[in-house]
Coordinates of C-alpha atoms in Angstrom, one line a residue:
X107 CA 156.8 132.7 144.5
X108 CA 157.6 133.3 148.1
X109 CA 158.2 136.6 149.8
X110 CA 161.7 138.0 149.2
X111 CA 164.1 137.7 152.1
X112 CA 164.3 140.7 154.5
X113 CA 167.2 143.1 153.5
X114 CA 170.1 143.5 156.0
X115 CA 169.7 146.6 158.2
X116 CA 171.2 149.7 156.7
X117 CA 174.7 150.4 158.2
X118 CA 173.7 154.0 158.7
X119 CA 171.5 152.9 161.5
X120 CA 173.3 153.2 164.9
X121 CA 174.5 149.8 166.2
X122 CA 173.3 148.3 169.4
X123 CA 175.0 146.3 172.1
X124 CA 174.1 142.7 172.5
X125 CA 174.6 140.7 175.7
X126 CA 175.3 137.0 174.9
X127 CA 175.2 134.5 177.8
X128 CA 176.6 131.0 177.3
X129 CA 175.4 128.2 179.6
X130 CA 177.5 125.1 179.8
X131 CA 176.6 122.3 182.1
X132 CA 177.8 118.6 182.0
X133 CA 175.5 116.3 180.2
X134 CA 173.5 119.0 178.5
X135 CA 174.0 120.9 175.2
X136 CA 175.5 124.3 175.4
X137 CA 173.1 127.2 175.1
X138 CA 173.3 130.9 174.1
X139 CA 170.8 133.4 175.3
X140 CA 170.6 137.0 174.0
X141 CA 169.6 140.4 175.5
X142 CA 169.5 143.8 174.0
X143 CA 171.1 146.3 176.3
X144 CA 171.3 149.6 174.5
X145 CA 169.2 152.7 175.3
X146 CA 166.6 154.1 175.1
X147 CA 164.7 150.9 176.0
X148 CA 165.6 149.0 179.1
X149 CA 167.6 145.8 178.7
X150 CA 165.4 142.9 177.6
X151 CA 165.8 139.3 176.8
X152 CA 165.1 138.0 173.3
X153 CA 162.6 135.1 173.1
X154 CA 164.9 132.4 171.7
X155 CA 167.7 130.2 173.2
X156 CA 170.1 128.7 170.6
X157 CA 171.9 125.4 171.0
X158 CA 175.6 125.8 170.6
X159 CA 177.9 122.9 169.7
X160 CA 180.4 122.0 172.3
X161 CA 183.6 124.0 172.0
X162 CA 182.0 126.8 169.9
X163 CA 182.0 130.5 170.8
X164 CA 180.9 133.7 169.2
X165 CA 183.3 134.7 166.5
X166 CA 181.9 138.0 165.5
X167 CA 178.8 140.1 165.0
X168 CA 177.7 141.0 161.4
X169 CA 174.8 143.5 161.6
X170 CA 171.8 141.3 162.6
X171 CA 173.6 138.0 162.3
X172 CA 176.0 136.3 164.6
X173 CA 178.8 133.9 163.5
X174 CA 179.7 131.0 165.9
X175 CA 182.9 129.0 165.3
X176 CA 185.4 126.7 166.8
X177 CA 189.2 127.0 166.6
X178 CA 189.5 124.0 164.3
X179 CA 189.9 123.5 160.5
X180 CA 187.5 120.5 160.7
X181 CA 184.6 122.3 162.4
X182 CA 182.2 124.2 160.2
X183 CA 181.0 127.6 161.3
X184 CA 177.3 128.5 161.7
X185 CA 175.3 131.7 161.6
X186 CA 172.4 132.7 163.8
X187 CA 169.7 135.4 163.9
X188 CA 169.1 136.0 167.6
X189 CA 165.7 137.6 167.0
X190 CA 164.2 134.6 165.1
X191 CA 166.4 131.9 166.6
X192 CA 167.2 130.5 163.2
X193 CA 170.6 128.9 162.6
X194 CA 172.4 127.6 159.5
X195 CA 175.6 125.8 159.1
X196 CA 178.2 126.7 156.5
X197 CA 180.1 123.9 154.7
X198 CA 183.5 123.4 156.3
X199 CA 186.5 125.1 154.8
X200 CA 189.3 123.2 153.1
X201 CA 192.3 122.2 155.1
X202 CA 194.8 125.1 155.5
X203 CA 197.8 125.2 153.1
X204 CA 201.4 125.4 154.2
X205 CA 201.2 124.3 157.8
X206 CA 203.0 121.0 158.6
X207 CA 202.8 121.1 162.4
X208 CA 203.0 123.3 165.5
X209 CA 200.3 125.5 167.0
X210 CA 198.0 127.2 164.5
X211 CA 194.9 129.4 165.1
X212 CA 191.7 129.5 163.0
X213 CA 189.8 132.9 163.1
X214 CA 186.3 133.0 161.4
X215 CA 184.6 136.3 160.5
X216 CA 181.3 137.0 158.8
X217 CA 181.3 140.1 156.7
X218 CA 178.8 142.1 154.7
X219 CA 179.4 144.5 151.9
X220 CA 176.9 147.4 151.4
X221 CA 178.2 148.0 147.9
X222 CA 177.5 144.4 146.6
X223 CA 174.9 143.4 149.3
X224 CA 176.9 140.1 149.6
X225 CA 177.7 138.2 152.8
X226 CA 181.0 136.4 152.9
X227 CA 182.6 134.1 155.5
X228 CA 186.3 134.4 156.0
X229 CA 188.6 132.0 157.7
X230 CA 192.1 133.1 158.6
X231 CA 194.7 130.4 159.7
X232 CA 198.0 131.4 161.0
X233 CA 200.7 130.5 163.5
X234 CA 200.9 132.6 166.7
X235 CA 204.6 133.2 166.2
X236 CA 206.4 135.4 163.7
X237 CA 209.7 135.0 161.9
X238 CA 212.3 137.5 160.5
X239 CA 210.7 137.0 157.1
X240 CA 207.1 137.5 158.2
X241 CA 204.4 134.9 158.4
X242 CA 202.1 133.3 155.9
X243 CA 198.3 133.5 156.6
X244 CA 196.1 131.0 154.9
X245 CA 192.8 132.7 153.7
X246 CA 189.6 131.0 152.8
X247 CA 186.6 132.9 151.6
X248 CA 183.0 131.6 151.0
X249 CA 180.4 133.8 149.4
X250 CA 177.0 133.1 151.1
X251 CA 174.1 133.4 148.6
X252 CA 172.0 130.5 149.6
X253 CA 172.2 128.9 146.1
X254 CA 172.7 125.2 145.6
X255 CA 176.0 126.0 143.8
X256 CA 177.1 128.4 146.5
X257 CA 179.0 127.7 149.6
X258 CA 182.2 127.0 147.7
X259 CA 185.4 128.1 149.3
X260 CA 188.2 130.0 147.6
X261 CA 191.6 129.5 149.1
X262 CA 194.8 131.8 148.9
X263 CA 197.6 132.8 151.2
X264 CA 199.3 136.2 151.9
X265 CA 202.3 137.4 153.8
X266 CA 201.9 139.3 157.1
X267 CA 204.7 140.9 159.1
X268 CA 203.0 139.9 162.3
X269 CA 200.6 137.1 163.4
X270 CA 196.9 137.8 164.0
X271 CA 195.8 138.1 167.7
X272 CA 193.3 135.3 168.1
X273 CA 191.9 136.5 171.5
X274 CA 190.3 139.6 170.0
X275 CA 187.1 139.2 167.8
X276 CA 187.0 140.6 164.3
X277 CA 184.9 143.8 163.9
X278 CA 182.9 144.8 160.9
X279 CA 182.6 148.5 160.1
X280 CA 181.2 149.9 156.9
X281 CA 181.9 146.8 154.8
X282 CA 185.4 146.3 156.1
X283 CA 186.6 143.6 158.6
X284 CA 189.3 144.6 161.2
X285 CA 191.6 142.1 162.9
X286 CA 194.4 143.1 165.3
X287 CA 197.9 141.7 164.9
X288 CA 200.6 141.2 167.5
X289 CA 204.2 142.4 167.7
X290 CA 206.9 140.0 166.6
X291 CA 206.9 137.0 168.8
X292 CA 208.8 133.8 169.4
X293 CA 207.8 130.5 171.2
X294 CA 206.9 131.1 174.7
X295 CA 206.6 134.9 174.3
X296 CA 203.4 137.1 174.5
X297 CA 203.2 140.5 172.8
X298 CA 200.5 143.1 172.8
X299 CA 198.8 144.5 169.7
X300 CA 201.0 146.1 167.0
X301 CA 199.0 146.4 163.8
X302 CA 195.5 146.3 162.4
X303 CA 194.6 144.0 159.4
X304 CA 191.9 145.6 157.2
X305 CA 190.0 143.4 154.8
X306 CA 187.5 144.9 152.3
X307 CA 184.6 142.4 152.1
X308 CA 183.6 143.3 148.6
X309 CA 187.1 143.2 146.9
X310 CA 188.9 141.0 149.5
X311 CA 191.8 143.4 149.3
X312 CA 194.0 143.5 152.4
X313 CA 196.3 145.9 154.1
X314 CA 197.9 146.3 157.5
X315 CA 197.9 149.7 159.4
X316 CA 199.9 150.6 162.4
X317 CA 198.0 151.3 165.6
X318 CA 198.1 154.8 167.2
X319 CA 200.1 153.6 170.2
X320 CA 203.4 151.6 170.6
X321 CA 203.2 147.9 171.7
X322 CA 206.6 148.1 173.3
X323 CA 205.3 150.2 176.2
X324 CA 203.5 147.1 177.5
X325 CA 204.9 144.2 179.4
X326 CA 205.1 141.2 177.1
X327 CA 203.5 138.9 179.7
X328 CA 200.2 140.9 179.8
X329 CA 197.2 139.9 177.9
X330 CA 196.0 142.4 175.1
X331 CA 195.0 145.8 176.3
X332 CA 193.0 146.9 173.3
X333 CA 189.3 146.3 172.3
X334 CA 187.4 147.7 169.4
X335 CA 183.9 148.8 168.4
X336 CA 182.1 151.1 166.1
X337 CA 181.6 154.8 166.9
X338 CA 179.7 157.0 164.5
X339 CA 180.3 154.7 161.6
X340 CA 184.0 154.5 162.2
X341 CA 186.4 152.0 163.9
X342 CA 187.1 152.9 167.5
X343 CA 189.9 151.3 169.6
X344 CA 189.7 151.3 173.4
X345 CA 193.2 151.1 174.8
X346 CA 193.8 150.3 178.5
X347 CA 197.0 152.2 179.5
X348 CA 198.8 150.8 182.5
X349 CA 201.6 152.9 184.1
X350 CA 204.7 150.6 183.9
X351 CA 204.1 147.6 186.2
X352 CA 201.5 149.4 188.3
X353 CA 198.1 147.8 187.6
X354 CA 195.9 150.3 189.6
X355 CA 197.0 153.5 187.9
X356 CA 195.1 153.2 184.6
X357 CA 193.4 155.3 182.0
X358 CA 191.3 154.2 179.0
X359 CA 191.8 156.0 175.7
X360 CA 189.4 155.9 172.8
X361 CA 191.0 156.3 169.3
X362 CA 188.9 156.7 166.2
X363 CA 190.0 155.8 162.7
X364 CA 189.3 158.9 160.6
X365 CA 190.7 158.2 157.1
X366 CA 192.6 155.8 155.1
X367 CA 193.6 155.9 151.4
X368 CA 192.8 153.0 149.0
X369 CA 195.5 150.3 149.1
X370 CA 198.2 150.5 146.4
X371 CA 198.1 146.8 145.8
X372 CA 196.2 143.7 147.2
X373 CA 198.4 143.1 150.2
X374 CA 199.7 146.4 151.5
X375 CA 201.8 146.0 154.6
X376 CA 202.4 148.0 157.7
X377 CA 202.1 151.8 157.1
X378 CA 201.3 154.8 159.2
X379 CA 201.2 157.7 156.7
X380 CA 197.9 156.7 155.1
X381 CA 195.9 156.8 158.3
X382 CA 194.7 159.4 160.7
X383 CA 193.8 158.4 164.2
X384 CA 192.1 160.9 166.4
X385 CA 192.1 160.5 170.3
X386 CA 188.5 161.4 171.1
X387 CA 188.1 160.6 174.8
X388 CA 190.0 159.2 177.7
X389 CA 189.2 158.8 181.5
X390 CA 191.0 157.5 184.5
X391 CA 189.8 154.4 186.4
X392 CA 190.6 153.0 189.8
X393 CA 190.8 149.4 190.8
X394 CA 193.0 146.5 190.1
X395 CA 193.6 145.1 186.6
X396 CA 192.7 141.4 186.3
X397 CA 194.6 139.3 183.9
X398 CA 193.0 136.9 181.3
X399 CA 189.5 138.1 182.0
X400 CA 186.6 139.1 179.7
X401 CA 186.5 142.7 178.5
X402 CA 184.4 144.5 175.9
X403 CA 183.6 148.0 174.7
X404 CA 180.6 149.7 173.0
X405 CA 179.2 153.1 172.4
X406 CA 175.6 153.8 173.4
X407 CA 174.3 156.2 170.7
X408 CA 171.2 156.8 172.6
X409 CA 173.0 158.1 175.7
X410 CA 176.1 159.2 173.9
X411 CA 178.0 157.2 176.4
X412 CA 181.2 155.1 176.2
X413 CA 180.8 151.7 178.0
X414 CA 183.8 149.6 179.0
X415 CA 183.3 146.2 180.7
X416 CA 186.4 145.2 182.6
X417 CA 185.7 141.8 184.1
X418 CA 183.5 142.5 187.1
X419 CA 183.2 146.3 186.7
X420 CA 181.4 148.4 184.1
X421 CA 182.7 151.9 183.3
X422 CA 180.3 154.4 181.8
X423 CA 181.6 157.8 180.5
X424 CA 179.3 160.4 178.9
X425 CA 180.5 162.2 175.8
X426 CA 177.7 164.8 175.3
X427 CA 179.2 168.3 175.5
X428 CA 182.8 167.0 176.0
X429 CA 185.7 168.1 173.7
X430 CA 188.2 165.6 172.2
X431 CA 191.3 165.1 174.2
X432 CA 194.2 167.5 173.2
X433 CA 196.9 164.9 173.4
X434 CA 197.6 161.3 174.6
X435 CA 199.6 162.7 177.6
X436 CA 197.0 165.3 178.8
X437 CA 195.3 164.8 182.1
X438 CA 192.0 163.2 181.7
X439 CA 188.9 163.2 184.0
X440 CA 187.8 160.3 186.3
X441 CA 185.3 158.0 184.8
X442 CA 181.7 159.2 185.3
X443 CA 180.3 156.0 186.7
X444 CA 181.8 152.8 187.9
X445 CA 179.3 150.0 188.4
X446 CA 180.1 146.7 190.2
X447 CA 178.7 143.7 188.2
X448 CA 177.2 140.7 189.8
X449 CA 179.2 137.5 190.4
X450 CA 179.0 135.2 187.4
X451 CA 177.8 131.6 188.1
X452 CA 180.3 128.8 187.5
X453 CA 178.1 127.2 184.7
X454 CA 177.8 130.3 182.5
X455 CA 179.9 132.9 180.7
X456 CA 178.8 136.2 179.2
X457 CA 180.0 139.3 177.4
X458 CA 178.6 142.3 175.5
X459 CA 179.2 142.7 171.8
X460 CA 179.0 145.9 169.8
X461 CA 177.9 146.3 166.2
X462 CA 174.5 144.6 166.4
X463 CA 171.8 145.9 164.1
X464 CA 168.5 144.0 164.5
X465 CA 167.2 142.4 161.4
X466 CA 164.8 139.6 160.3
X467 CA 167.2 138.3 157.7
X468 CA 167.2 134.6 157.8
X469 CA 170.5 132.8 157.8
X470 CA 168.7 130.0 155.9
X471 CA 168.6 132.3 152.9
X472 CA 172.5 132.6 153.0
X473 CA 173.8 129.0 153.7
X474 CA 173.5 126.5 150.9
X475 CA 171.1 123.5 151.3
X476 CA 172.3 120.8 153.6
X477 CA 172.5 118.4 150.7
X478 CA 175.2 120.5 149.1
X479 CA 177.6 120.4 152.1
X480 CA 181.1 119.0 151.6
X481 CA 181.2 115.3 152.3
X482 CA 177.4 114.5 152.2
X483 CA 177.6 112.9 148.7
X484 CA 180.5 110.8 149.8
X485 CA 178.8 109.7 153.0
X486 CA 175.6 108.8 151.1
X487 CA 177.6 106.6 148.6
X488 CA 179.3 104.9 151.6
X489 CA 176.0 104.2 153.3
X490 CA 174.5 102.8 150.1
X491 CA 177.6 100.6 149.5
X492 CA 177.6 99.4 153.1
X493 CA 173.9 98.4 153.1
X494 CA 174.4 96.5 149.9
X495 CA 177.3 94.6 151.4
X496 CA 175.1 93.7 154.4
X497 CA 172.3 92.3 152.4

């Protein structure tokens, strides 16, 4: 018998920040390179580069594993361990139900439940527009146990008051996935975040919470002004507050989700009385706001520092010895450090992702064997019949 697979890292361990750089050049396969950037050690490159299928991007971080996916119902997701460089494809999900045309989004998220020690891959399919009666979201779930009979997708649908926001990555915190929803929208309209969809990985129960701020205070043409990470084992939202139409007078607020009661039923809708959001920290920043540019947030547990990447600037704000903010409207200090980032080459993209916990867990122990993938048996029968016909 072989050695047992390494266990996932305990979620009590502080998460790290992982820099992922994508290189895309014509005539060459896309590549991803990884760097650990959290203290106390200096930022360092990992030894492996991973080939990425064209059109794929990082969907989310699940402890020591990364999920890459493409916004397509036909494209299978794959998972990767950046330490070992191992990758494994997951059988593609079934076609979404209830969509006859128009624009639809597919959001993939890899989750892990500490209570069941199971990994599950979720695919959420929805329209970016809402209606007066809400919006159906098609949900497919695949339990990843590596068995030959595993990798089967379960499909269902649920009603949501608002569409999911496809431009923000799902975040995994303490066995729960969090996805941000938008305000009610129509064709040609853009709205900022309005709610937070919570999915329990173990039970797959879902509910939607209200965010601690009002989406209506933002201009509908602006891209989302909220990012999320884990802080002290809790979900943290970083909210970029702009003053009216002024894009240079800004402050960043950090809200922490403190408590939530168990859902009354499987699909609990927007509620605010079952949550407590605490405004922990905020700081003022100078400089222009650039639309439609990469942003990210993470908490450096080693330095007790909030880090906020805003396109070509990194803001770092120490929390050691600081008290929580008294109210959202209170005056807040200037950010401690503002670091200009180097210009990004035209052939690469990069960002920093929170929630990474190094692990030697192999994705090959989770995905079913390639022979069990959807469609392989059908293709083998076709090849056999074709060769017989050509004899």
